[in-house]
mmCIF file of C-alpha atoms and ligand atoms in Angstrom:
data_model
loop_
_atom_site.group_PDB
_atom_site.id
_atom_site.type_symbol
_atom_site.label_atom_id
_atom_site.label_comp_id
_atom_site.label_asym_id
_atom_site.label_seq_id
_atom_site.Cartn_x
_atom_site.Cartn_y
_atom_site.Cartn_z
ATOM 1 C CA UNK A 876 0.000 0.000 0.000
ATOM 2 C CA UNK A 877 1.020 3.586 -1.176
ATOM 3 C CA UNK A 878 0.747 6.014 1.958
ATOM 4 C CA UNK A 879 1.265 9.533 0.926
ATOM 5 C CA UNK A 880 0.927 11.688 3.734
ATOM 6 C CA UNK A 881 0.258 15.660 2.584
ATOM 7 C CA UNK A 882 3.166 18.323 3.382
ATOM 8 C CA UNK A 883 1.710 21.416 2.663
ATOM 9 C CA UNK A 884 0.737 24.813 4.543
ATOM 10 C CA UNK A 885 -2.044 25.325 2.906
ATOM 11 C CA UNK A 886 -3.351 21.335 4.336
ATOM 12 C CA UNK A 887 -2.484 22.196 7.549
ATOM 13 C CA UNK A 888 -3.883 25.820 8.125
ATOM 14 C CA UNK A 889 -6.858 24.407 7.187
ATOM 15 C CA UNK A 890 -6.539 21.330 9.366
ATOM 16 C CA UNK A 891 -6.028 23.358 12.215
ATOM 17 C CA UNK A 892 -9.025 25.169 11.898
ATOM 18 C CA UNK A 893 -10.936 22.002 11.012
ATOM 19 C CA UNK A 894 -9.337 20.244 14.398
ATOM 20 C CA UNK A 895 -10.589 23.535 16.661
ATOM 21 C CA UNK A 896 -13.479 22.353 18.867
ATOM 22 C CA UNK A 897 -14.830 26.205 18.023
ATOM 23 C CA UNK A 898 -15.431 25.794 14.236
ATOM 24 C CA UNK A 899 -19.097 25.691 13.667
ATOM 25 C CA UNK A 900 -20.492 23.461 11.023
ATOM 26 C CA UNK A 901 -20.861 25.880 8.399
ATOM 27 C CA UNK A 902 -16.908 26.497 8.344
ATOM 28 C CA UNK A 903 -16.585 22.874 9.028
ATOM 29 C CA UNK A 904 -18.298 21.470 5.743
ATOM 30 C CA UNK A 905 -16.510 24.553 3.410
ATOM 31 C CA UNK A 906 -12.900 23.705 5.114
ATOM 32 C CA UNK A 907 -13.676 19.950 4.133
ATOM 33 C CA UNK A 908 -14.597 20.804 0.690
ATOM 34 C CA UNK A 909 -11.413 22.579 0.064
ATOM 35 C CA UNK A 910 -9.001 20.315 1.770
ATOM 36 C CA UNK A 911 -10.389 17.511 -0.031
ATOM 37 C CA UNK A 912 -9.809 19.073 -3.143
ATOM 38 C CA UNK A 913 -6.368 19.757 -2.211
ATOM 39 C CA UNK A 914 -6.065 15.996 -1.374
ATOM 40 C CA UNK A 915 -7.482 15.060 -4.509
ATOM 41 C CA UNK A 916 -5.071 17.000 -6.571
ATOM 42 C CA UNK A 917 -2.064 14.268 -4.776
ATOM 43 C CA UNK A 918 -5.231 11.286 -4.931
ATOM 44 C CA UNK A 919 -5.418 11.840 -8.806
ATOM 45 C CA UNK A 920 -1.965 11.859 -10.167
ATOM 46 C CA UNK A 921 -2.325 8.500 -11.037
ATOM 47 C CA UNK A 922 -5.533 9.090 -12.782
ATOM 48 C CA UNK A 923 -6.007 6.932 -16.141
ATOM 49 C CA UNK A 924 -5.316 9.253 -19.204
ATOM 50 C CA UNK A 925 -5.506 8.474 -23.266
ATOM 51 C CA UNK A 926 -4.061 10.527 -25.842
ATOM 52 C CA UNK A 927 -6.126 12.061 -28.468
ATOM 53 C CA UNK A 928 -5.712 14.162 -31.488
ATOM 54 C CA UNK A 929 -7.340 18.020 -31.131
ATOM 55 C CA UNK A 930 -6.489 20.995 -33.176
ATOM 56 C CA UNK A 931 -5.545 24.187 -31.670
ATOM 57 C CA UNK A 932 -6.207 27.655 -33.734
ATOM 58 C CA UNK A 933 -2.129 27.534 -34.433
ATOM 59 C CA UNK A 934 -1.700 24.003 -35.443
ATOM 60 C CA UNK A 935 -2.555 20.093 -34.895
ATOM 61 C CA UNK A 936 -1.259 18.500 -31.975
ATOM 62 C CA UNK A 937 -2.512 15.927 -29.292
ATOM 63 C CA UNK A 938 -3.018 16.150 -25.358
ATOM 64 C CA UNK A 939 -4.242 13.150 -22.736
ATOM 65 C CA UNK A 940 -7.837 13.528 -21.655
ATOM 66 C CA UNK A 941 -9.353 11.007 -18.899
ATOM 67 C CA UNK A 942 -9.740 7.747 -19.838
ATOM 68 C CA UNK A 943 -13.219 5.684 -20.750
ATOM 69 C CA UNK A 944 -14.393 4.077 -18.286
ATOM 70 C CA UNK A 945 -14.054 7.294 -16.024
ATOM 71 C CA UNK A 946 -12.840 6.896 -12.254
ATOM 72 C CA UNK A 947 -15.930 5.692 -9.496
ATOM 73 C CA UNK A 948 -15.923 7.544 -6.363
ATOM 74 C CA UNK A 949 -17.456 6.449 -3.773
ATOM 75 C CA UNK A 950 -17.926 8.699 -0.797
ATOM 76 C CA UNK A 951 -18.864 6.447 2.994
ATOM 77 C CA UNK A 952 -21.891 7.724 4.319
ATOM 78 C CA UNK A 953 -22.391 9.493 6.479
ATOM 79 C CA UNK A 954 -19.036 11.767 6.924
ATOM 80 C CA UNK A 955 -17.932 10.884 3.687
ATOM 81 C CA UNK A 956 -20.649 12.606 1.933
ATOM 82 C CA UNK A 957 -19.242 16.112 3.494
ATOM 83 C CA UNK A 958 -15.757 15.242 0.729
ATOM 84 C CA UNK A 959 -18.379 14.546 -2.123
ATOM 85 C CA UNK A 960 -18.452 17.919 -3.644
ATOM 86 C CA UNK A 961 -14.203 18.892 -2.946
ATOM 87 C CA UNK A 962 -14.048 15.352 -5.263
ATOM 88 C CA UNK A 963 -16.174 16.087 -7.904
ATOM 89 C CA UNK A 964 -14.539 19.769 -8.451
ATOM 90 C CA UNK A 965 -11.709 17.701 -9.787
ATOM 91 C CA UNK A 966 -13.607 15.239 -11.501
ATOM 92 C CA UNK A 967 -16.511 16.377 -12.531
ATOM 93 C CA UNK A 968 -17.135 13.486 -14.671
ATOM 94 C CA UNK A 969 -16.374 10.520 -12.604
ATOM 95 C CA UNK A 970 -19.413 8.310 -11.720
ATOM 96 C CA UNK A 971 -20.677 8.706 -8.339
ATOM 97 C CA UNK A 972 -21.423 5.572 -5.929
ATOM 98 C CA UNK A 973 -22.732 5.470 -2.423
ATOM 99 C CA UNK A 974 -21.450 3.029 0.272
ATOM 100 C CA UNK A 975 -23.102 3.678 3.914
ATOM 101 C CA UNK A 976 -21.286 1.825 6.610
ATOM 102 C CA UNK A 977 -21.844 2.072 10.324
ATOM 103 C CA UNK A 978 -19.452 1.158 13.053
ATOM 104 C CA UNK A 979 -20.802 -0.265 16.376
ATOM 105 C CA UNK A 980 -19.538 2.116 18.695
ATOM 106 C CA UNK A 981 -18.577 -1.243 21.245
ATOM 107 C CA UNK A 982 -17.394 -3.596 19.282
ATOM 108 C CA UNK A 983 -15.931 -0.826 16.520
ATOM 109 C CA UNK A 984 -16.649 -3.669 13.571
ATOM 110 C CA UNK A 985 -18.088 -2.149 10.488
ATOM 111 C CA UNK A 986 -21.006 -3.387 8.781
ATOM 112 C CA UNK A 987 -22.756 -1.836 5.147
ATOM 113 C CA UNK A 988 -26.385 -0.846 5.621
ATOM 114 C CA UNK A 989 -26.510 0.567 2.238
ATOM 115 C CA UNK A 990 -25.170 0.621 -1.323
ATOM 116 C CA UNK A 991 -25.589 2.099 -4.889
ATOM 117 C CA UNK A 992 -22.608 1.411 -6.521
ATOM 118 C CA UNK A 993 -22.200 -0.014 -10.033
ATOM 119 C CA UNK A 994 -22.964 -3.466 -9.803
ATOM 120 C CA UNK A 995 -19.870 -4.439 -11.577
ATOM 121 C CA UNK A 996 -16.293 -2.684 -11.178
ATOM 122 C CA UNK A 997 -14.098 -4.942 -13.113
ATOM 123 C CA UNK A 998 -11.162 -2.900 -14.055
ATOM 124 C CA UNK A 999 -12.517 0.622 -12.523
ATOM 125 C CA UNK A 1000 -10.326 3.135 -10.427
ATOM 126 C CA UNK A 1001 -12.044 3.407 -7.578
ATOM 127 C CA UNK A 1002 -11.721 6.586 -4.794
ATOM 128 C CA UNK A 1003 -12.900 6.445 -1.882
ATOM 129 C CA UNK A 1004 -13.588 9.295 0.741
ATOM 130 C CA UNK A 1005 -13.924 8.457 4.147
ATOM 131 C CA UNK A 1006 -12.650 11.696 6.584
ATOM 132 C CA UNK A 1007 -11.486 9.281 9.130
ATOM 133 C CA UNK A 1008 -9.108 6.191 9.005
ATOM 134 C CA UNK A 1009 -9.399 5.137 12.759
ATOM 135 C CA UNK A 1010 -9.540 1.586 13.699
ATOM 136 C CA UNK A 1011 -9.481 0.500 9.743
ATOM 137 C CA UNK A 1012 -12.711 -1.780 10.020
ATOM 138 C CA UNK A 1013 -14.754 0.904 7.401
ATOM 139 C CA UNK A 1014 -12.134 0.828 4.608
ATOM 140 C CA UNK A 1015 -11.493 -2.629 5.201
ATOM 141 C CA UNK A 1016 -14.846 -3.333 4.653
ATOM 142 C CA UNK A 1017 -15.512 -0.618 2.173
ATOM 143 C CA UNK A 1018 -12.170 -2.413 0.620
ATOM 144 C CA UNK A 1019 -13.675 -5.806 0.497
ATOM 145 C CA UNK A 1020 -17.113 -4.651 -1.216
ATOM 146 C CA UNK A 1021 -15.175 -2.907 -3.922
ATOM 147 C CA UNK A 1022 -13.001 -5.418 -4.664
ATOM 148 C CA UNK A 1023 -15.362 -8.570 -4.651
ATOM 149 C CA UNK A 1024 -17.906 -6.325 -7.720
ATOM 150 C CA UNK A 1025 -13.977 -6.445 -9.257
ATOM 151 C CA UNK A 1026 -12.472 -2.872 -8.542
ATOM 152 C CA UNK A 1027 -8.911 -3.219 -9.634
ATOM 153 C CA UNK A 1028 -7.127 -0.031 -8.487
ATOM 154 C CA UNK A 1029 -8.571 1.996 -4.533
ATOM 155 C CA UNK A 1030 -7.099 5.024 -3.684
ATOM 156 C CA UNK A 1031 -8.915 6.194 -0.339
ATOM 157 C CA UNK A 1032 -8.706 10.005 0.953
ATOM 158 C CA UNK A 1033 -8.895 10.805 4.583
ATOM 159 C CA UNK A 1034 -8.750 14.136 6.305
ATOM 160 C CA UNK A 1035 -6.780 12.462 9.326
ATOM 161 C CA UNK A 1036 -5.418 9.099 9.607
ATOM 162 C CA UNK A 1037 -4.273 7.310 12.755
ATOM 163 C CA UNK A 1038 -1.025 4.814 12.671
ATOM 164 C CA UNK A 1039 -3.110 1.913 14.057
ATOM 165 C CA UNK A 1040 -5.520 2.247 10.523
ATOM 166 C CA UNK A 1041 -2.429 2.023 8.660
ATOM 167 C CA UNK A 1042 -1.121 -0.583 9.994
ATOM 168 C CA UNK A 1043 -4.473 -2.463 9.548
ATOM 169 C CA UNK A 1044 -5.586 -1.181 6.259
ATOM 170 C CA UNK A 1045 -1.674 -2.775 4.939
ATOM 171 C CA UNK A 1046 -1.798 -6.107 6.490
ATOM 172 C CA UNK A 1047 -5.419 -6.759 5.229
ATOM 173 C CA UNK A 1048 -4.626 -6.024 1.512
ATOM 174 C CA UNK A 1049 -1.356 -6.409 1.200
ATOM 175 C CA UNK A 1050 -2.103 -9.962 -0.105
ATOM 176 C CA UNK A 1051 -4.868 -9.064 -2.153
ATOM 177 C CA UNK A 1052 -2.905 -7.935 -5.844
ATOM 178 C CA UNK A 1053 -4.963 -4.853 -6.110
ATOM 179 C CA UNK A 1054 -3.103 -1.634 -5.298
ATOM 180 C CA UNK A 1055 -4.079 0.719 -2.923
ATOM 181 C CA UNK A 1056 -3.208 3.633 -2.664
ATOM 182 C CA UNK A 1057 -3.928 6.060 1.165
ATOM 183 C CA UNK A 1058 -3.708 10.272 0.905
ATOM 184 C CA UNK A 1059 -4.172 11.960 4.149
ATOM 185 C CA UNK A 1060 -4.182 15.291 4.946
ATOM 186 C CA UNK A 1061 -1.768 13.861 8.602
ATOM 187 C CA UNK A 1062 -0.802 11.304 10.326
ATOM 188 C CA UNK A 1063 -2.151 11.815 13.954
ATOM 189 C CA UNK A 1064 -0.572 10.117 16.996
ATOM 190 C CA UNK A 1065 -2.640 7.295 18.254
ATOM 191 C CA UNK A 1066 -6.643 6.093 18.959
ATOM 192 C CA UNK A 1067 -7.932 6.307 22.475
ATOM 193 C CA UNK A 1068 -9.866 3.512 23.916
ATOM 194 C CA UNK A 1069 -12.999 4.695 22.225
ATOM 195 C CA UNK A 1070 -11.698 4.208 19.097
ATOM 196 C CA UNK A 1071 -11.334 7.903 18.302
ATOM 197 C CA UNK A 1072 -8.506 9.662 16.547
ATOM 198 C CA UNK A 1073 -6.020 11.471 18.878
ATOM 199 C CA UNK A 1074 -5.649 14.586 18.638
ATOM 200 C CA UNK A 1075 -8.102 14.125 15.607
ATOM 201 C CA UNK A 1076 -11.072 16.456 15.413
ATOM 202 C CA UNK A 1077 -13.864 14.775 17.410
ATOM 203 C CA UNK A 1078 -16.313 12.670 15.697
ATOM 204 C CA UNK A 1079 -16.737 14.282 11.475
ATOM 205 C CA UNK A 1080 -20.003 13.275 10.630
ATOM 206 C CA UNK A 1081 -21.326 15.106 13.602
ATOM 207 C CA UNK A 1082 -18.796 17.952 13.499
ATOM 208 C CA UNK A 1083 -20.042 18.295 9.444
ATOM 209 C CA UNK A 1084 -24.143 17.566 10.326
ATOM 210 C CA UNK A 1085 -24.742 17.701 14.009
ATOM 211 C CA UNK A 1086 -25.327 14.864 16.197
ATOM 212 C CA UNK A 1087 -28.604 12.807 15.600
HETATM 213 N N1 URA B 1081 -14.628 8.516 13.362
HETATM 214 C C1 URA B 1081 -14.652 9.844 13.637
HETATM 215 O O1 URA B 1081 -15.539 10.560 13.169
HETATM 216 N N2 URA B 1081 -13.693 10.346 14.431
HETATM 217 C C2 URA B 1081 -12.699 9.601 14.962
HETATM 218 O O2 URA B 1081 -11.845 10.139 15.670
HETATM 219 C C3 URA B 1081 -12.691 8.214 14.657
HETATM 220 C C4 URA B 1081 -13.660 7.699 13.855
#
């Protein structure tokens, strides 16, 4: 597994912010649009690209362009819904799926309680966007679903990442022959007991929508 960690001023201004228990919602869900987009810039280099033939008023030449079948990205609900739109600024194009996983706040295993995702992925570029890599169970899960409808290439964005997810997320694929790629905006310093990221930024999907 790939593990690009972001090194950047801009990323960590804005993570600051993003981490501060005093951000309201509103700044929340506009700082997560643009540091996704940020991410995505890193998450995309890799991007599949053809060449075609296009005429420019001085002369013929030919440029890349994204490739057919475009990327899939598939944002986890609930948090993951609050990187949708900082995605699809930089690829407008790409064809949108929907995981929702929950994670049982004892136990911390991940389970899907909804999908609408392309039935069949063989041979698609997958992103996924999931603010928080924690414990791992999501993405490995998440992982697992894209995989078995035949994803061939993941690249997952987090905000924040924790080094126990890592460790996880690498031992559980590193078997499987599909690369996977992990951009994170940093790499915080531990969990807690409750399975929260430390110093992290609190739980995301509430920080983004409130608590229900
Ligand atoms: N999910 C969150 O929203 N925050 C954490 O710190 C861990 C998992």
């Amino acid at each position: 597994m790939k593990v690009h960690v972001a090194n950047h001023p801009l990323i960590s201004h804005k993570l600051t912010h993003l981490r501060d228990e005093r951000t309201d919602s509103p700044t929340f869900r506009l700082l997560v649009e643009e540091l996704v987009t940020l991410l995505a810039y890193e998450a995309t280099r890799e991007v599949r690209t053809t060449t075609i033939k296009i005429k420019t008023p001085v002369t013929e030449t030919s440029g890349l362009v994204l490739a057919e079948p475009r990327p899939v990205v598939v944002p986890i609900l609930r948090a993951g819904l609050g990187m949708l739109e900082g995605m699809t600024k930089l690829l407008p194009t790409a064809q949108v799926g929907f995981l929702g996983m929950v994670r049982d706040e004892e136990t911390l295993q991940a389970s899907t309680y909804a999908n609408r995702l392309p039935e069949d992925l063989s041979g698609r570029q997958v992103f996924v966007l999931d603010p928080m890599l924690a414990t791992g169970g999501t993405l490995i899960a998440a992982f697992q679903y894209l995989i078995e409808r035949g994803a061939n290439e993941i690249t997952a964005i987090c905000l924040l990442s924790s080094p126990e997810g890592i460790k996880t997320l690498e031992d559980s694929f590193k078997d499987s022959g599909v690369p996977i790629t992990l951009v994170t905006g940093a790499l915080d310093e531990k969990l807690n007991e409750k399975g929260y990221i430390v110093p992290g930024l609190g739980d995301a999907g509430d920080r983004l929508y409130g608590v229900v």
